[in-house]
PDB file of C-alpha atoms in Angstrom:
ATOM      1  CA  UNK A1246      11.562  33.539  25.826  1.00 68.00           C
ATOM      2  CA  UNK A1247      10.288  30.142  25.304  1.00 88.00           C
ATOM      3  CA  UNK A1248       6.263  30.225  25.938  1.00 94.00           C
ATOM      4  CA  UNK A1249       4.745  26.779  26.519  1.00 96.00           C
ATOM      5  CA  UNK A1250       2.715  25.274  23.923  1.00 98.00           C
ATOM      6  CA  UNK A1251      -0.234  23.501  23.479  1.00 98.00           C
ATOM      7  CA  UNK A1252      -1.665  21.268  20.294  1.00 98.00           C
ATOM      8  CA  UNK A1253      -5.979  21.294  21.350  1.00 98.00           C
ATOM      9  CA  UNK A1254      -8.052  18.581  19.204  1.00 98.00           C
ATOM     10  CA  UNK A1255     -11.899  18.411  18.982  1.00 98.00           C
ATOM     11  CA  UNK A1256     -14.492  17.197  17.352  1.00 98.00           C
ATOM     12  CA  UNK A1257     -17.870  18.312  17.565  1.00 97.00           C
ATOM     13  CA  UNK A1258     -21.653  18.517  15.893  1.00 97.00           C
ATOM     14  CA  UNK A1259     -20.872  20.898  13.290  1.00 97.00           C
ATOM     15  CA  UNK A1260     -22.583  24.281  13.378  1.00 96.00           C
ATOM     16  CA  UNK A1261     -21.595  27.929  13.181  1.00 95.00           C
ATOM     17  CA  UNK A1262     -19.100  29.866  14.475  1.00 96.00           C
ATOM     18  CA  UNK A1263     -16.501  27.157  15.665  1.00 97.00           C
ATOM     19  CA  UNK A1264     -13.231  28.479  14.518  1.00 98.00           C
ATOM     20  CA  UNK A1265     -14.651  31.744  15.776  1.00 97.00           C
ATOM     21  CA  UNK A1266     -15.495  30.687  19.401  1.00 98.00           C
ATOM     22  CA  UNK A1267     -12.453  28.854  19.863  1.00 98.00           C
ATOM     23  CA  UNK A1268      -9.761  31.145  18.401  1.00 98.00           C
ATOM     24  CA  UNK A1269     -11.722  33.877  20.167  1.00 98.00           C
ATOM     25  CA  UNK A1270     -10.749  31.888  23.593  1.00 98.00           C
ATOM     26  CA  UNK A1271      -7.581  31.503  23.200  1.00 98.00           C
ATOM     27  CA  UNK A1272      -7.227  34.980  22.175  1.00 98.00           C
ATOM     28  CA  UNK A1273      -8.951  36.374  25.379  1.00 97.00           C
ATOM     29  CA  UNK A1274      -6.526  33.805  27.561  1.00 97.00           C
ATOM     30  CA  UNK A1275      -3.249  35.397  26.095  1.00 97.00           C
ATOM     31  CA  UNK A1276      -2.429  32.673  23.334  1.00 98.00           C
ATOM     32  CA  UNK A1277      -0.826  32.699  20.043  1.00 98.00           C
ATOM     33  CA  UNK A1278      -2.388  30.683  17.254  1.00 98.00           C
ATOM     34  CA  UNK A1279       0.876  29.025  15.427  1.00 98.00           C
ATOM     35  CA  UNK A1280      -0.964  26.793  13.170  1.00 97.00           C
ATOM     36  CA  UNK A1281      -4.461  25.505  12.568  1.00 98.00           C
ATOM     37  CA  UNK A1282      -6.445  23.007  10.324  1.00 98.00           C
ATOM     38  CA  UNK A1283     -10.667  21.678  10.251  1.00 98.00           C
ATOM     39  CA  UNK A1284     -12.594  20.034   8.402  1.00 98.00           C
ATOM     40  CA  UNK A1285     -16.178  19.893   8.196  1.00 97.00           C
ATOM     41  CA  UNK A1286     -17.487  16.357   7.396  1.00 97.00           C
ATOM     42  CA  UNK A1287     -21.024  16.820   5.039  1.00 95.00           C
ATOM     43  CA  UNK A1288     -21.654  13.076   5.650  1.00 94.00           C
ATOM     44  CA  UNK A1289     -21.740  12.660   9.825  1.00 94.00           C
ATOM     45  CA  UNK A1290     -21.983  16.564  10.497  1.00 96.00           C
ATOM     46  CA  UNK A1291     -19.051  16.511  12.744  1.00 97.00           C
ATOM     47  CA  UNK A1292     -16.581  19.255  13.124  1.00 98.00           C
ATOM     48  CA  UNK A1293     -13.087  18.443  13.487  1.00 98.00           C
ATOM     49  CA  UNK A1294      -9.959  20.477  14.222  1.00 98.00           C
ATOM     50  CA  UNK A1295      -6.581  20.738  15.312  1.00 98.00           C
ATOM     51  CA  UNK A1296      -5.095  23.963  16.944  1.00 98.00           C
ATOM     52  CA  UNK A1297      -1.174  24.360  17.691  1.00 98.00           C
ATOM     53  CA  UNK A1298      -1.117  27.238  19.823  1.00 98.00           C
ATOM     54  CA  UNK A1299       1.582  29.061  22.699  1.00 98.00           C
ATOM     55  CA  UNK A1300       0.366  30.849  25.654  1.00 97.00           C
ATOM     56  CA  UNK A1301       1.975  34.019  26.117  1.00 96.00           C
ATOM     57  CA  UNK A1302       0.305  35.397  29.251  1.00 95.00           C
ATOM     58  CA  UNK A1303       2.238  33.944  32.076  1.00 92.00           C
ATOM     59  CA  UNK A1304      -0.779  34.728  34.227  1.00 92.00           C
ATOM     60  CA  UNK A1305      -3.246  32.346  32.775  1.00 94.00           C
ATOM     61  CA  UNK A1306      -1.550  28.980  33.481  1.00 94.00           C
ATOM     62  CA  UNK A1307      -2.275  25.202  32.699  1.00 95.00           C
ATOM     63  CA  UNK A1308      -5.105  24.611  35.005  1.00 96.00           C
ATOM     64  CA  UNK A1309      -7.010  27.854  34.538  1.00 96.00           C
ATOM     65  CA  UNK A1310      -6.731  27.546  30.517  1.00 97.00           C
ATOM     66  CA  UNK A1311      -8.168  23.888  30.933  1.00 97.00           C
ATOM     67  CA  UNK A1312     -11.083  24.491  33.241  1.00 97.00           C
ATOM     68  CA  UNK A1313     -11.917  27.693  31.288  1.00 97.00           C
ATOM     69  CA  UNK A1314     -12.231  25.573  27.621  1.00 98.00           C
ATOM     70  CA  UNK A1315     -14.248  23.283  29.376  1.00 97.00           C
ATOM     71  CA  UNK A1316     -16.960  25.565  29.954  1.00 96.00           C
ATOM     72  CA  UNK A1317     -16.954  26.615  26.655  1.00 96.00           C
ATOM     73  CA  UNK A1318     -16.467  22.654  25.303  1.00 97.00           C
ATOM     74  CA  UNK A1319     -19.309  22.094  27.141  1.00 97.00           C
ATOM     75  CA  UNK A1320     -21.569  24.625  25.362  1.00 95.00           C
ATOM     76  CA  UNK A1321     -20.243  23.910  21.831  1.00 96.00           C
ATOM     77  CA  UNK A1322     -20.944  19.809  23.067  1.00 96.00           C
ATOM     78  CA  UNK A1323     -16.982  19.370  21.904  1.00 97.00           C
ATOM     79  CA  UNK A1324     -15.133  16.150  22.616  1.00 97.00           C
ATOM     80  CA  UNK A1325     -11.246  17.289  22.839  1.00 98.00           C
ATOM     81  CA  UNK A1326      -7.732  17.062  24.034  1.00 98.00           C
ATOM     82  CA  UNK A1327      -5.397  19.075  25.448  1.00 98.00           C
ATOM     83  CA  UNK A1328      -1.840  18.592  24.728  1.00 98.00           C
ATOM     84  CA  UNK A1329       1.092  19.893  26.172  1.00 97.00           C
ATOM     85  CA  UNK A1330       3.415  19.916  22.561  1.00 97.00           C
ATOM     86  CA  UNK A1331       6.934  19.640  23.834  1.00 96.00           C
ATOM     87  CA  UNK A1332       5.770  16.244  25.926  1.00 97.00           C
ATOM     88  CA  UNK A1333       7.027  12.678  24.026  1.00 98.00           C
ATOM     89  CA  UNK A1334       3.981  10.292  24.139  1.00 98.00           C
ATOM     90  CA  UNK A1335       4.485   7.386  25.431  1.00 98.00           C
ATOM     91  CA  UNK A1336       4.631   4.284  22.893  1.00 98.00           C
ATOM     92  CA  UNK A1337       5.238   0.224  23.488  1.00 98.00           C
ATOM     93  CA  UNK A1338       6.387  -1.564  20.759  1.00 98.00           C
ATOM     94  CA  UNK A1339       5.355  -4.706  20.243  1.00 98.00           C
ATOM     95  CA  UNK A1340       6.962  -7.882  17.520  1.00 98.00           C
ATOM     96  CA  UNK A1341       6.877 -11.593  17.172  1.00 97.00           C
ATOM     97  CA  UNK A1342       9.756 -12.943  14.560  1.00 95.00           C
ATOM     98  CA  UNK A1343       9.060 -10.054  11.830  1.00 95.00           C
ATOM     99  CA  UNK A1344      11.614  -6.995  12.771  1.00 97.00           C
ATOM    100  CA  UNK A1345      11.996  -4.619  10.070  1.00 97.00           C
ATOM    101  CA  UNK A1346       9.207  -2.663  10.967  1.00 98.00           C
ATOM    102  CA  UNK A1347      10.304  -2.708  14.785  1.00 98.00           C
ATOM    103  CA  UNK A1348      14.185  -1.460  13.753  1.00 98.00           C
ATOM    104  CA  UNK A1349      12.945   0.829  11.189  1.00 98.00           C
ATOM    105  CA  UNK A1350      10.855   2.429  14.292  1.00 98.00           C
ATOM    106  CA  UNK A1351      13.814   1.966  16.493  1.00 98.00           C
ATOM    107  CA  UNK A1352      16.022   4.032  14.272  1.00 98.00           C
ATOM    108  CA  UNK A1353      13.546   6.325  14.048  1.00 98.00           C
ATOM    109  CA  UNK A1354      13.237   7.057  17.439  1.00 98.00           C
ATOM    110  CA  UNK A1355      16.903   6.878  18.216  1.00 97.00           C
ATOM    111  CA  UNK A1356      17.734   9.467  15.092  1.00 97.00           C
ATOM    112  CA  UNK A1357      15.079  12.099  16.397  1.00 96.00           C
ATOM    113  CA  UNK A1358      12.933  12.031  13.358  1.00 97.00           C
ATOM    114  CA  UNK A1359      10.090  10.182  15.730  1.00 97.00           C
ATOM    115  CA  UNK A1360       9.262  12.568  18.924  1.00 97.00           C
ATOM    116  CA  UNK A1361       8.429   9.868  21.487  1.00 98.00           C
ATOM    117  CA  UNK A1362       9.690   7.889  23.902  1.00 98.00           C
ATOM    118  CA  UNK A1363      10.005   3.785  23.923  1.00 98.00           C
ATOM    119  CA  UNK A1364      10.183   2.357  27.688  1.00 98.00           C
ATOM    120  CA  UNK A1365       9.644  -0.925  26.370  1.00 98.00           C
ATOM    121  CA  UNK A1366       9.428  -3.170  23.690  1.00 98.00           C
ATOM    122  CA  UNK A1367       7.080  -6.788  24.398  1.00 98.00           C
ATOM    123  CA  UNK A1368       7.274  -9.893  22.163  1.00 98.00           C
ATOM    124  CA  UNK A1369       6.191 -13.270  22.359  1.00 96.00           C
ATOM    125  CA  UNK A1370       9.467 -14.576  20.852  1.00 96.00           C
ATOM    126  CA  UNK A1371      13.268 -13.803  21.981  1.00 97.00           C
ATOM    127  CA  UNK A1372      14.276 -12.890  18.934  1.00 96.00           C
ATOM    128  CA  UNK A1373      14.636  -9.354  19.033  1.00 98.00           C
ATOM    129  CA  UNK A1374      16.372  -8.645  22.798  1.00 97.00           C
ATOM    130  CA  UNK A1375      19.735  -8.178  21.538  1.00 97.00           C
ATOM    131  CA  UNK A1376      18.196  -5.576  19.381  1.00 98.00           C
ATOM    132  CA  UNK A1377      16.374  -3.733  21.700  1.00 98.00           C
ATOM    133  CA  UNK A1378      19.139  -3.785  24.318  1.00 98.00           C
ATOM    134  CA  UNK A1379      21.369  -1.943  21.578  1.00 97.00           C
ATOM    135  CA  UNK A1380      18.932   1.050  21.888  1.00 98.00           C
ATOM    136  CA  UNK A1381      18.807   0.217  25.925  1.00 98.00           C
ATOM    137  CA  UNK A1382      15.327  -0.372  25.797  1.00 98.00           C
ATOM    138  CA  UNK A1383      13.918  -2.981  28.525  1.00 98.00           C
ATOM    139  CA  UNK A1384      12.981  -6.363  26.527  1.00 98.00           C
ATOM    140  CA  UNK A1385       9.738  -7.580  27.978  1.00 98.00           C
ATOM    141  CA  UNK A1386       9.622 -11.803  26.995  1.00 98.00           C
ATOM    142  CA  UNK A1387       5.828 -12.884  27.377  1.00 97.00           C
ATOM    143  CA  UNK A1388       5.920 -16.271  25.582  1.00 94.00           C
ATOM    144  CA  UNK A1389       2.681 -17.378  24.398  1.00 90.00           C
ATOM    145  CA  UNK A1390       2.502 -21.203  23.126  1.00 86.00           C
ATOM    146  CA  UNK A1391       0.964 -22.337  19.653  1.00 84.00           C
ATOM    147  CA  UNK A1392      -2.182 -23.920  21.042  1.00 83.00           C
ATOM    148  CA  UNK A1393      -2.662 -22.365  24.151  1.00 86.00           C
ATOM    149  CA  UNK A1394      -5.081 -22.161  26.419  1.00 91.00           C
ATOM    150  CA  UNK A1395      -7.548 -19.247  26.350  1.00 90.00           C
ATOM    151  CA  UNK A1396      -6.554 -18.837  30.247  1.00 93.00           C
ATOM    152  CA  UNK A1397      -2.918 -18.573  29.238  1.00 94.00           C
ATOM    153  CA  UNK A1398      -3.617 -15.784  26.674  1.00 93.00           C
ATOM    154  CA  UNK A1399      -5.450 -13.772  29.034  1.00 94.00           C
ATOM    155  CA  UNK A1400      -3.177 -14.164  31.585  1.00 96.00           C
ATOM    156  CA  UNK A1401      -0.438 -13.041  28.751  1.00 96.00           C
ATOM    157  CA  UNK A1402      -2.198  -9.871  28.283  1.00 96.00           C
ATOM    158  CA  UNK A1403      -2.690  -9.432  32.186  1.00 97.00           C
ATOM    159  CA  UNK A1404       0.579  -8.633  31.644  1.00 97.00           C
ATOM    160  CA  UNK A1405       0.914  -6.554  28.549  1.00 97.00           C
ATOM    161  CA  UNK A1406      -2.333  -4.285  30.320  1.00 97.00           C
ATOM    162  CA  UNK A1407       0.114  -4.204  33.505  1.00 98.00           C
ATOM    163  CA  UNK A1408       3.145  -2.764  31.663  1.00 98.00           C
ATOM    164  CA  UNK A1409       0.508  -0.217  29.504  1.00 98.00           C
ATOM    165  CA  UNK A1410      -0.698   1.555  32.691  1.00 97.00           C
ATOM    166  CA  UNK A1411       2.265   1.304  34.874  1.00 97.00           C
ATOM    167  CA  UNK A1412       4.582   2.708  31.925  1.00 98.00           C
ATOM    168  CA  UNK A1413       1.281   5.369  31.368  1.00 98.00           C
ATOM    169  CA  UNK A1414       1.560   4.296  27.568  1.00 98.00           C
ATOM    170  CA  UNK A1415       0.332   6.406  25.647  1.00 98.00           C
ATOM    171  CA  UNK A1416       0.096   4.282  22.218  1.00 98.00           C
ATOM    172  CA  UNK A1417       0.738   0.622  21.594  1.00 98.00           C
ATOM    173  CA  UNK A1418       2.191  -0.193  18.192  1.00 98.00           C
ATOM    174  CA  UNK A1419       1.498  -3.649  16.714  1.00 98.00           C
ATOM    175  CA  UNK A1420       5.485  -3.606  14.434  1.00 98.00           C
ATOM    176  CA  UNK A1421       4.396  -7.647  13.052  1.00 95.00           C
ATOM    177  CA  UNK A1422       2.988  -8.463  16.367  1.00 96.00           C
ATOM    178  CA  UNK A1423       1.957 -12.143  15.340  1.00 92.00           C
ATOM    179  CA  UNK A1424      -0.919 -12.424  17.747  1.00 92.00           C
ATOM    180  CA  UNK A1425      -4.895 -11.724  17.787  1.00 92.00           C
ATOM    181  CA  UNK A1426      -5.700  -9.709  20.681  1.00 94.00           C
ATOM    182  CA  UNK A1427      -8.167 -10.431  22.815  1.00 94.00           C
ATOM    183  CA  UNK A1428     -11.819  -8.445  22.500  1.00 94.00           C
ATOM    184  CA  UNK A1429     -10.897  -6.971  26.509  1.00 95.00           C
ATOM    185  CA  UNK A1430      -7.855  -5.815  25.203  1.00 96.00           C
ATOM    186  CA  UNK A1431      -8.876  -3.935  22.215  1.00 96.00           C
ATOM    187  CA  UNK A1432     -11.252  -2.147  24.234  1.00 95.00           C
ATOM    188  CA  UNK A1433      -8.549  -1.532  26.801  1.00 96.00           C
ATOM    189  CA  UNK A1434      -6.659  -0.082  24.126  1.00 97.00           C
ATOM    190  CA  UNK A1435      -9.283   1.782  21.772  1.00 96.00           C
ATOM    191  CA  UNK A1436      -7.667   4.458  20.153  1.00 96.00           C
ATOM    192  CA  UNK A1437      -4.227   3.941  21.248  1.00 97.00           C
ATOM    193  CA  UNK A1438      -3.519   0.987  19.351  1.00 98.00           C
ATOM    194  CA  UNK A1439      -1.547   0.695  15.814  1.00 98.00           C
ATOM    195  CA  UNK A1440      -1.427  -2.170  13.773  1.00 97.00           C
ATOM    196  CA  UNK A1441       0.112  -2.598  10.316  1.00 96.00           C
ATOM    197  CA  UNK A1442      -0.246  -5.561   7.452  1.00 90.00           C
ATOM    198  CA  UNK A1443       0.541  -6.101   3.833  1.00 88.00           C
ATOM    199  CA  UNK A1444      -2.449  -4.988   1.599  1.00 83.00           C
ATOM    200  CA  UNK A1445      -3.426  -8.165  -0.199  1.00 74.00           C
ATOM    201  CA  UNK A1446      -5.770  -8.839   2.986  1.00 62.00           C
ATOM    202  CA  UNK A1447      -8.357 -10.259   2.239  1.00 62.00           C
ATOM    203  CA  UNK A1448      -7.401 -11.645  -1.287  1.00 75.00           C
ATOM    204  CA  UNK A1449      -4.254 -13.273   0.413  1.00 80.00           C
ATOM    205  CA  UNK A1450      -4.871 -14.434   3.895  1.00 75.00           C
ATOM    206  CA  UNK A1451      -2.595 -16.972   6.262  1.00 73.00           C
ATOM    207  CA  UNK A1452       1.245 -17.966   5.314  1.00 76.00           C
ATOM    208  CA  UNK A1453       3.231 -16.825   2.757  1.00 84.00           C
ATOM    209  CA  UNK A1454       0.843 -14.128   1.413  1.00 86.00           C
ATOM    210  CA  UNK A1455       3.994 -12.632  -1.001  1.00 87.00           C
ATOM    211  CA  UNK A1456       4.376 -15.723  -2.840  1.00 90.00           C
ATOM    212  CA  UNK A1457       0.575 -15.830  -3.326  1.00 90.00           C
ATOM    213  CA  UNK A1458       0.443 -12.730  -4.917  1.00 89.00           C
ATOM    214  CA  UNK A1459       3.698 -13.753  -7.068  1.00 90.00           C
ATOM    215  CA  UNK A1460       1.263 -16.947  -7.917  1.00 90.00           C
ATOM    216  CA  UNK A1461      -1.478 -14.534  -8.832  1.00 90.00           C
ATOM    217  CA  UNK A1462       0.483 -11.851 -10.643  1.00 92.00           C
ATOM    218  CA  UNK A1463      -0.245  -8.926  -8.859  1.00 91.00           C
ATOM    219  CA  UNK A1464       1.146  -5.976 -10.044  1.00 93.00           C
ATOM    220  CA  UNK A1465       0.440  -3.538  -6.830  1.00 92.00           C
ATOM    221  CA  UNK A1466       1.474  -4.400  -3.565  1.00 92.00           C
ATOM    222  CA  UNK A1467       0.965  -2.266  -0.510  1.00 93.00           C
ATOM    223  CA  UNK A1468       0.642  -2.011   3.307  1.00 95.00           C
ATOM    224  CA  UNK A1469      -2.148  -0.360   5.468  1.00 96.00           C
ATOM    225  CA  UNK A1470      -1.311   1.170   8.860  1.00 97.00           C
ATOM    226  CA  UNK A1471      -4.830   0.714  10.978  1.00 97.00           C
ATOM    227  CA  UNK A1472      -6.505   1.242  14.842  1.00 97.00           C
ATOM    228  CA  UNK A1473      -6.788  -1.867  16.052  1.00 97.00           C
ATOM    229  CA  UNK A1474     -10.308  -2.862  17.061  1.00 94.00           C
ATOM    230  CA  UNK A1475     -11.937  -6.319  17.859  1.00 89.00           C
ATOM    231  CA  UNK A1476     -12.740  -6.721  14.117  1.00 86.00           C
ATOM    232  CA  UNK A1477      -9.702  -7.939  12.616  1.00 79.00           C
ATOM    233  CA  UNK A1478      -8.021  -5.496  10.162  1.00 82.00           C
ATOM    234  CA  UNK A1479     -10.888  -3.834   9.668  1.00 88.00           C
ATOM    235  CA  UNK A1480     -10.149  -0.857  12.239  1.00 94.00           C
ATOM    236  CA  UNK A1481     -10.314   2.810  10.899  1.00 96.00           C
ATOM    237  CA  UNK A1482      -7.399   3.033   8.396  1.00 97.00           C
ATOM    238  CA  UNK A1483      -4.396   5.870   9.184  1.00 98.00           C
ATOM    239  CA  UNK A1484      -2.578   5.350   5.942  1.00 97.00           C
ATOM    240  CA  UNK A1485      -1.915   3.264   3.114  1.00 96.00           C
ATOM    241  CA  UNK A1486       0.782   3.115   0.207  1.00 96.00           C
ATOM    242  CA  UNK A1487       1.622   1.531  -2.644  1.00 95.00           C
ATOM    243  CA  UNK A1488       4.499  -0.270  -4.839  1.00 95.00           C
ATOM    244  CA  UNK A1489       4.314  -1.110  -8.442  1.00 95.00           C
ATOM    245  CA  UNK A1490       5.642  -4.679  -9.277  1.00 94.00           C
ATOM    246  CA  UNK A1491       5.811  -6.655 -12.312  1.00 94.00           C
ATOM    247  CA  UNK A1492       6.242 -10.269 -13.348  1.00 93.00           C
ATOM    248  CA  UNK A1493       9.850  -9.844 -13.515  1.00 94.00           C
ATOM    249  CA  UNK A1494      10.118 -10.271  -9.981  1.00 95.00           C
ATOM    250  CA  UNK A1495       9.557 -13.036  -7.822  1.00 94.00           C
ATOM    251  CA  UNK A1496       8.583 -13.695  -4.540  1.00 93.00           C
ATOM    252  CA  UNK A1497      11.639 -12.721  -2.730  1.00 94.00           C
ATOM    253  CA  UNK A1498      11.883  -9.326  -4.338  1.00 95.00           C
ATOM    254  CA  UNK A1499       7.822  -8.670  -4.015  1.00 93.00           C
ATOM    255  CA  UNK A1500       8.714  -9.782  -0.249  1.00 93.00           C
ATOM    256  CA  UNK A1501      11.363  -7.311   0.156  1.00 95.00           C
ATOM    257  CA  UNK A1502       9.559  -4.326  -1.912  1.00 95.00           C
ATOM    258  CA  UNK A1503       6.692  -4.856   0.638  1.00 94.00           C
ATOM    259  CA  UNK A1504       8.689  -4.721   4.211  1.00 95.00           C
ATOM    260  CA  UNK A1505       9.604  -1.711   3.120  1.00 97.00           C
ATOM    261  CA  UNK A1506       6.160  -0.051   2.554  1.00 97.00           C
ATOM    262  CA  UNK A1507       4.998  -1.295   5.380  1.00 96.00           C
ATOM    263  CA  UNK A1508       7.936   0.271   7.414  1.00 98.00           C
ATOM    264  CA  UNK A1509       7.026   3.621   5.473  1.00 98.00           C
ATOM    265  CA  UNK A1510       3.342   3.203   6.702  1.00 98.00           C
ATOM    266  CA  UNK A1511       3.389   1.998   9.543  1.00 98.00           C
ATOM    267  CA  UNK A1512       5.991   4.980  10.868  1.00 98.00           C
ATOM    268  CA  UNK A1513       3.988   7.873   9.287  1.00 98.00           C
ATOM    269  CA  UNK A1514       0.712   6.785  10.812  1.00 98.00           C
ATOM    270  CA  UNK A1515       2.809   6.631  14.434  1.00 98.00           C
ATOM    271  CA  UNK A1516       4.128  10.082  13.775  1.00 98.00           C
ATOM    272  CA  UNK A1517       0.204  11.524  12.719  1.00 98.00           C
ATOM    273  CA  UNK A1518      -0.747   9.940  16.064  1.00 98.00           C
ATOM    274  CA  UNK A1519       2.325  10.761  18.462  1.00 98.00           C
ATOM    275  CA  UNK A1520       1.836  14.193  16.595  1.00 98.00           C
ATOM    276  CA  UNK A1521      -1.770  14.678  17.567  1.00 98.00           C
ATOM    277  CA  UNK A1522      -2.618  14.838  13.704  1.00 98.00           C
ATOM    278  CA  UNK A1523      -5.021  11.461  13.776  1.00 98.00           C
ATOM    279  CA  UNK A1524      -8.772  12.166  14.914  1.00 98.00           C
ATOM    280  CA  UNK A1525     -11.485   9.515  14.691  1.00 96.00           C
ATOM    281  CA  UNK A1526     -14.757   9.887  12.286  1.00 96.00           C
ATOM    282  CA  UNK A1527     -17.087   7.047  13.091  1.00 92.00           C
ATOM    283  CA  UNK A1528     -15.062   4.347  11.306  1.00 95.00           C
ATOM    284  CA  UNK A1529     -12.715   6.648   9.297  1.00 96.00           C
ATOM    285  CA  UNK A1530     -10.278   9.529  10.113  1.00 98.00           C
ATOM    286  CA  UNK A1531      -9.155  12.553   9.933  1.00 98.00           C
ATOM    287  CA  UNK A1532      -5.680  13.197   9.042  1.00 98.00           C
ATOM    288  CA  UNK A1533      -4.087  16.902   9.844  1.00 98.00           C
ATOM    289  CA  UNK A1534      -0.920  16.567   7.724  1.00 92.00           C
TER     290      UNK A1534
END
């Protein structure tokens, strides 16, 4: 018999008897603890944890189990989410002219290794609508001119905010979205927002930013998968990785070595989020692998 299940996140002031109170709950209200991780951050004295759980007792159903956790949420002053486990959240791509991070995603998604569902993909460029219709994925064109006014920007994401709520995204991933967004729309999408760039930021900033670091000799090259905030690439980091390089490569091949870290990055830092596994700490995060 298949019982449904439930991933809860919270974060809280940390104090005693947590792990107690909660698995205690869902105890009394007929559930079965499948897995479980917390941490206990020394630093902000917050509390974090992430419970996968199934609720056996058909009696106690989804509305009862919420409003009785938020009594007890309330005394333990917990912050949380309630997940039902076998639902696919809700993620919008969004690309400019870049796409290997947005078919690496793609194939992903289509292969079942990445539980979610894509009703759209957005760009500011056409170049990617043959691509998307191969997955049968509506293509969303919302041009945006070099130069623009700031009207016609805002009015651009008027549009991108329309398709977010009426598609109830749940997560919009940046995959070498060329464009800064707005300060209204990162605070339209705190928390639900994924962006991903090269690591060489700052060292390496504007065009060509591979064949800098060829110039310069690096001999690490890397990507960083981030939240997207209104300070740019600066928002609490998901994950990061790294490639060794040396100066028998050039540009090209340092070019090549890095799309593919950053498709590696950027899809295990949507797959931490889409799998509830990503909690915020101030301006880090916790990361329930």
């Amino acid at each position: 018999m298949m019982h449904p299940e439930y991933i809860l996140t919270l974060s809280c002031p940390d104090q005693r008897g947590i792990v107690h109170r909660v698995s205690g709950f869902l105890a009394e209200h007929g559930c079965n603890i499948i897995d479980s991780a917390q941490f206990g951050d020394q630093e902000t004295c917050r509390f974090f944890m992430r419970v996968h759980f199934a609720a056996e007792d058909a009696a106690v159903g989804d509305a009862a189990l919420r409003a009785d956790f938020t009594e007890l949420a309330d005394t333990l002053r917990l912050e949380w989410h309630l997940h039902d486990a076998h639902r696919k959240p809700r993620v919008l791509l969004m690309v400019s002219k870049i796409g290997h991070c947005l078919n690496d995603l793609l194939f992903r998604y289509k292969s079942g290794l990445l539980p979610v569902e894509i009703p759209a993909i957005v760009s500011n460029h056409m170049d990617f609508y043959q691509l998307a219709a191969s997955y049968n994925i509506p293509f969303h064109h919302l041009p945006l001119a070099a130069g623009a006014p700031e009207s016609a920007k805002l009015a651009q994401e008027a549009r991108i905010v329309d398709l977010v709520d009426s598609h109830n995204i749940d997560l919009v991933v940046l995959a070498r979205y060329m464009q800064i967004l707005s300060p209204s729309l990162c605070t339209h999408l705190k928390g639900r927002a994924i962006n991903i760039h090269h690591s060489f930021l700052p060292s390496f900033k504007g065009a060509r930013p591979y064949a800098q670091a060829h110039q310069r000799g690096v001999k690490l090259i890397g990507a960083t998968a981030h939240f997207v905030t209104g300070d740019l690439d600066e928002g609490p980091i998901i994950e990061q990785d790294v490639e060794r390089v040396d100066h028998s490569m050039d540009a090209e091949t340092l070019s090549a070595i890095g799309r593919d870290v950053e498709c590696v990055v950027l899809a295990r830092a949507v797959k931490w989020f889409v799998e509830h596994r990503v909690l915020q700490n101030e301006h880090r995060t916790v990361i329930f692998k």
